[in-house]
Amino acid sequence: MISVKTERELEVMRRAGRIAAGARALAGSMVRPGVTTMEIDKAVHDYIVSQGAKPSFLNYSGYPASACISVNDVVIHGIPDGRVLREGDIVSVDVGAYWGGFHGDCAATFACGSISAEAEKLIAVTKQSFFEGMKFARQGYRVSDISHAVQSYVEANGFSVVRSFVGHGVGEKLHESPEVPNFGAPGRGPRLVRGMTIAVEPMVNQGTYDVRVLKDQWTTVTTDGKLSAHYENTVAITDGEPEILTVTEEL
Ligand code: MF3
Ligand code: CO
């Protein structure tokens, strides 16, 4: 069952989304050589709480932090720790905020100081692949029309999309149906209807799409050790343009 949100519920989700996006922007502003991922996580936590919200990820299935911070070959679910960021790293930050009974979920990859041209391209292609997907996040299209648009753009640029993790519906629960893969043939899956809210989140690898989960059961890395980037927003389907809910004033 895919939940359809009322205008009143969407108003709450705009607030949750704004808080999540503010936390993402704050985290991004902290990415520089010498900072630890734990310091960024603490700032994210304190910001979300200061807004009267709760970090969606903290204690979710036992997850021990407020943000996922995934450096270089870490694809997703990097657990913040004492790791010191270094010049040239690429740093994916994923955050969720729970406010008024609803979640906002978003992520982005940031450059630590100056990074390689290939890493710059990976980050740019990952972000643009989300917006390619948005062209199909409209009433009347099907879920996999988004998936196909993301995959086509990424592969045309020489990168690969992760298969074993996908985007998702989001609302009263962090993960709701439908699943929103970043790959696949078009014209499949549920039809998009006004009021659906989905987290579209391409995870894009420089090399193979294969990933593996480390023994901590969270940290997910590329099997070839090459770079990975992530970009995510919570999006509402409308009767026109999709509405991105995870936005801040300064964006
Ligand atoms: N944005 C990720 C997701 O939608 C974050 C989940 S991390 C977890 O799946 F800790 F909450 F699991
Ligand atoms: Co998500």
Short mmCIF file of C-alpha atoms and ligand atoms in Angstrom, two decimals:
data_model
loop_
_atom_site.label_atom_id
_atom_site.label_comp_id
_atom_site.label_asym_id
_atom_site.label_seq_id
_atom_site.Cartn_x
_atom_site.Cartn_y
_atom_site.Cartn_z
CA MET A 1 0.00 0.00 0.00
CA ILE A 2 1.39 3.37 -1.03
CA SER A 3 0.25 6.17 1.26
CA VAL A 4 -1.05 9.36 -0.32
CA LYS A 5 -0.52 12.49 1.78
CA THR A 6 -3.08 15.23 2.27
CA GLU A 7 -2.12 18.88 1.82
CA ARG A 8 -2.00 19.20 5.60
CA GLU A 9 0.40 16.25 5.86
CA LEU A 10 2.53 17.68 3.06
CA GLU A 11 2.77 20.92 5.04
CA VAL A 12 4.25 18.90 7.94
CA MET A 13 6.60 17.08 5.56
CA ARG A 14 7.85 20.43 4.19
CA ARG A 15 8.91 21.33 7.71
CA ALA A 16 10.59 17.94 8.34
CA GLY A 17 12.24 18.21 4.92
CA ARG A 18 13.51 21.72 5.60
CA ILE A 19 15.12 20.54 8.83
CA ALA A 20 16.79 17.56 7.12
CA ALA A 21 18.05 19.80 4.31
CA GLY A 22 19.36 22.32 6.83
CA ALA A 23 21.28 19.54 8.55
CA ARG A 24 22.70 18.40 5.20
CA ALA A 25 23.83 21.94 4.37
CA LEU A 26 25.39 22.34 7.81
CA ALA A 27 27.27 19.06 7.42
CA GLY A 28 28.47 20.10 3.97
CA SER A 29 29.77 23.39 5.33
CA MET A 30 31.86 21.47 7.88
CA VAL A 31 33.59 19.19 5.37
CA ARG A 32 37.26 20.22 5.30
CA PRO A 33 40.65 18.64 6.05
CA GLY A 34 41.19 17.89 9.76
CA VAL A 35 37.53 17.50 10.78
CA THR A 36 36.35 14.12 12.08
CA THR A 37 33.15 12.52 10.90
CA MET A 38 32.06 12.33 14.56
CA GLU A 39 32.25 16.12 14.85
CA ILE A 40 29.98 16.50 11.85
CA ASP A 41 27.56 13.94 13.27
CA LYS A 42 27.36 15.82 16.57
CA ALA A 43 26.60 19.09 14.78
CA VAL A 44 23.90 17.37 12.72
CA HIS A 45 22.38 15.88 15.85
CA ASP A 46 22.37 19.15 17.76
CA TYR A 47 20.92 21.10 14.81
CA ILE A 48 18.05 18.65 14.30
CA VAL A 49 17.23 18.65 18.01
CA SER A 50 17.44 22.47 18.11
CA GLN A 51 14.69 22.54 15.48
CA GLY A 52 12.39 20.49 17.71
CA ALA A 53 12.87 17.39 15.56
CA LYS A 54 14.45 13.98 16.07
CA PRO A 55 17.24 12.44 13.98
CA SER A 56 15.40 9.78 11.95
CA PHE A 57 18.37 7.42 11.77
CA LEU A 58 19.42 7.40 15.44
CA ASN A 59 18.55 3.92 16.79
CA TYR A 60 16.80 2.98 13.52
CA SER A 61 17.35 -0.80 13.43
CA GLY A 62 20.11 -0.14 15.94
CA TYR A 63 21.94 2.48 13.84
CA PRO A 64 24.21 4.29 16.34
CA ALA A 65 24.36 7.88 14.95
CA SER A 66 22.29 10.74 13.52
CA ALA A 67 24.01 10.93 10.14
CA CYS A 68 25.56 8.41 7.79
CA ILE A 69 28.95 9.75 6.68
CA SER A 70 30.51 7.73 3.87
CA VAL A 71 34.01 8.61 2.68
CA ASN A 72 35.53 7.71 -0.74
CA ASP A 73 34.85 3.99 -1.42
CA VAL A 74 32.17 3.90 1.29
CA VAL A 75 28.89 3.94 -0.62
CA ILE A 76 26.36 4.43 2.20
CA HIS A 77 25.81 3.86 5.93
CA GLY A 78 29.29 4.96 7.02
CA ILE A 79 29.21 5.23 10.81
CA PRO A 80 30.69 8.50 12.10
CA ASP A 81 33.86 7.93 14.15
CA GLY A 82 37.26 9.43 14.80
CA ARG A 83 38.24 9.31 11.11
CA VAL A 84 39.92 12.58 10.15
CA LEU A 85 38.94 13.96 6.74
CA ARG A 86 41.82 14.61 4.37
CA GLU A 87 42.29 16.85 1.36
CA GLY A 88 40.94 15.06 -1.71
CA ASP A 89 38.34 12.93 0.09
CA ILE A 90 34.76 12.83 -1.12
CA VAL A 91 32.26 12.74 1.73
CA SER A 92 28.65 11.59 1.44
CA VAL A 93 26.36 12.79 4.20
CA ASP A 94 22.89 11.27 4.60
CA VAL A 95 20.50 12.73 7.18
CA GLY A 96 16.87 12.32 8.22
CA ALA A 97 14.66 14.48 10.43
CA TYR A 98 11.42 13.41 12.10
CA TRP A 99 9.06 16.29 12.89
CA GLY A 100 5.30 16.31 13.54
CA GLY A 101 5.04 12.58 12.84
CA PHE A 102 6.75 12.63 9.43
CA HIS A 103 10.26 12.14 8.07
CA GLY A 104 12.43 14.09 5.66
CA ASP A 105 15.39 12.18 4.18
CA CYS A 106 18.22 13.59 2.06
CA ALA A 107 21.88 13.15 1.18
CA ALA A 108 24.67 14.71 -0.85
CA THR A 109 28.36 14.18 -1.52
CA PHE A 110 30.80 16.98 -0.68
CA ALA A 111 34.42 17.62 -1.70
CA CYS A 112 37.04 17.88 1.05
CA GLY A 113 39.36 20.60 -0.17
CA SER A 114 40.44 20.13 -3.76
CA ILE A 115 39.60 16.76 -5.30
CA SER A 116 40.47 15.01 -8.57
CA ALA A 117 38.65 15.95 -11.78
CA GLU A 118 37.23 12.41 -11.94
CA ALA A 119 35.83 12.75 -8.41
CA GLU A 120 34.30 16.13 -9.32
CA LYS A 121 32.65 14.51 -12.32
CA LEU A 122 31.32 11.62 -10.21
CA ILE A 123 29.68 14.04 -7.77
CA ALA A 124 28.19 16.17 -10.56
CA VAL A 125 26.84 13.18 -12.52
CA THR A 126 25.30 11.69 -9.37
CA LYS A 127 23.46 14.93 -8.55
CA GLN A 128 22.32 15.47 -12.14
CA SER A 129 21.08 11.85 -12.34
CA PHE A 130 18.61 12.71 -9.57
CA PHE A 131 17.31 15.62 -11.67
CA GLU A 132 17.10 13.40 -14.76
CA GLY A 133 14.87 11.13 -12.65
CA MET A 134 12.77 14.14 -11.64
CA LYS A 135 11.66 14.61 -15.26
CA PHE A 136 9.54 11.49 -14.70
CA ALA A 137 8.46 12.11 -11.08
CA ARG A 138 5.06 13.21 -12.30
CA GLN A 139 1.54 11.95 -12.06
CA GLY A 140 0.92 9.36 -14.78
CA TYR A 141 4.45 8.00 -15.10
CA ARG A 142 5.49 4.80 -13.33
CA VAL A 143 8.17 4.37 -10.67
CA SER A 144 10.61 2.68 -13.03
CA ASP A 145 10.46 5.60 -15.47
CA ILE A 146 12.46 7.47 -12.80
CA SER A 147 14.75 4.46 -12.35
CA HIS A 148 15.45 4.17 -16.05
CA ALA A 149 16.20 7.88 -16.45
CA VAL A 150 18.71 7.77 -13.56
CA GLN A 151 20.47 4.67 -14.90
CA SER A 152 20.62 5.90 -18.50
CA TYR A 153 22.22 9.20 -17.51
CA VAL A 154 24.74 7.60 -15.15
CA GLU A 155 25.84 4.91 -17.62
CA ALA A 156 26.04 7.39 -20.51
CA ASN A 157 28.61 9.18 -18.35
CA GLY A 158 30.68 6.04 -17.76
CA PHE A 159 29.67 5.29 -14.17
CA SER A 160 27.46 2.57 -12.63
CA VAL A 161 24.40 2.56 -10.37
CA VAL A 162 24.24 0.47 -7.20
CA ARG A 163 21.64 -2.32 -7.47
CA SER A 164 21.37 -3.73 -3.96
CA PHE A 165 20.11 -0.55 -2.28
CA VAL A 166 17.22 1.54 -3.58
CA GLY A 167 15.15 4.65 -2.89
CA HIS A 168 11.82 4.37 -1.13
CA GLY A 169 8.52 5.89 -0.16
CA VAL A 170 8.84 8.13 2.91
CA GLY A 171 6.31 9.64 5.31
CA GLU A 172 5.18 8.53 8.75
CA LYS A 173 7.81 5.84 8.38
CA LEU A 174 11.33 6.41 7.07
CA HIS A 175 10.94 3.52 4.64
CA GLU A 176 7.57 3.01 3.02
CA SER A 177 6.53 1.43 -0.26
CA PRO A 178 7.21 1.72 -3.11
CA GLU A 179 10.84 0.80 -3.63
CA VAL A 180 12.47 3.25 -6.04
CA PRO A 181 15.40 1.52 -7.79
CA ASN A 182 18.01 3.51 -9.69
CA PHE A 183 18.04 1.03 -12.57
CA GLY A 184 15.65 -0.94 -14.73
CA ALA A 185 13.42 -0.90 -17.77
CA PRO A 186 10.89 1.94 -18.02
CA GLY A 187 7.11 1.52 -17.67
CA ARG A 188 7.15 -0.84 -14.66
CA GLY A 189 6.05 -0.54 -11.06
CA PRO A 190 3.28 1.51 -9.49
CA ARG A 191 1.84 4.50 -11.28
CA LEU A 192 2.75 7.82 -9.64
CA VAL A 193 -0.16 9.69 -8.10
CA ARG A 194 -0.37 13.18 -6.63
CA GLY A 195 0.32 13.10 -2.88
CA MET A 196 2.83 10.24 -2.96
CA THR A 197 6.14 11.13 -1.31
CA ILE A 198 9.30 9.30 -2.31
CA ALA A 199 13.01 9.48 -1.52
CA VAL A 200 14.91 9.27 -4.79
CA GLU A 201 18.54 8.48 -4.02
CA PRO A 202 21.01 7.50 -6.72
CA MET A 203 24.16 5.80 -5.38
CA VAL A 204 26.72 5.99 -8.18
CA ASN A 205 30.03 4.12 -8.42
CA GLN A 206 33.09 5.04 -10.41
CA GLY A 207 33.80 1.36 -11.23
CA THR A 208 31.69 -1.75 -10.74
CA TYR A 209 28.23 -1.46 -9.20
CA ASP A 210 29.06 -4.29 -6.80
CA VAL A 211 29.10 -3.42 -3.11
CA ARG A 212 29.61 -5.32 0.12
CA VAL A 213 28.65 -4.68 3.72
CA LEU A 214 31.43 -4.75 6.33
CA LYS A 215 31.31 -6.77 9.55
CA ASP A 216 29.77 -3.87 11.47
CA GLN A 217 26.64 -4.71 9.39
CA TRP A 218 26.29 -1.09 8.17
CA THR A 219 29.32 0.26 6.34
CA THR A 220 28.77 -0.48 2.65
CA VAL A 221 31.80 -0.24 0.34
CA THR A 222 32.55 -0.72 -3.34
CA THR A 223 34.07 -4.16 -3.96
CA ASP A 224 36.74 -2.66 -6.25
CA GLY A 225 37.73 0.08 -3.80
CA LYS A 226 36.83 2.86 -6.26
CA LEU A 227 34.85 5.97 -5.35
CA SER A 228 31.10 6.24 -4.80
CA ALA A 229 28.75 9.23 -4.52
CA HIS A 230 25.17 9.68 -3.28
CA TYR A 231 22.46 12.28 -3.78
CA GLU A 232 18.97 12.16 -2.30
CA ASN A 233 15.90 14.30 -1.79
CA THR A 234 12.42 13.65 -0.47
CA VAL A 235 10.00 14.53 -3.27
CA ALA A 236 6.22 14.97 -3.42
CA ILE A 237 4.33 14.01 -6.57
CA THR A 238 1.91 16.81 -7.52
CA ASP A 239 -0.39 17.43 -10.47
CA GLY A 240 2.52 19.25 -12.12
CA GLU A 241 6.22 19.62 -11.38
CA PRO A 242 7.54 17.40 -8.57
CA GLU A 243 8.05 19.31 -5.32
CA ILE A 244 11.37 18.76 -3.55
CA LEU A 245 10.65 18.81 0.19
CA THR A 246 14.24 18.67 1.43
CA VAL A 247 15.19 22.25 0.61
CA THR A 248 16.58 25.08 2.68
CA GLU A 249 16.23 28.83 2.18
CA GLU A 250 19.92 29.18 1.34
CA LEU A 251 19.81 26.51 -1.40
N1 MF3 B 1 18.81 7.58 3.49
C1 MF3 B 1 19.08 6.25 3.94
C2 MF3 B 1 17.90 5.43 3.59
O1 MF3 B 1 16.95 5.96 3.16
C3 MF3 B 1 19.42 6.26 5.37
C4 MF3 B 1 19.09 5.09 6.19
S1 MF3 B 1 20.27 4.96 7.40
C5 MF3 B 1 19.57 4.22 8.70
O2 MF3 B 1 17.87 4.24 3.64
F1 MF3 B 1 20.42 4.27 9.65
F2 MF3 B 1 18.51 4.84 9.04
F3 MF3 B 1 19.28 2.99 8.38
CO CO B 2 16.62 7.31 1.97
#
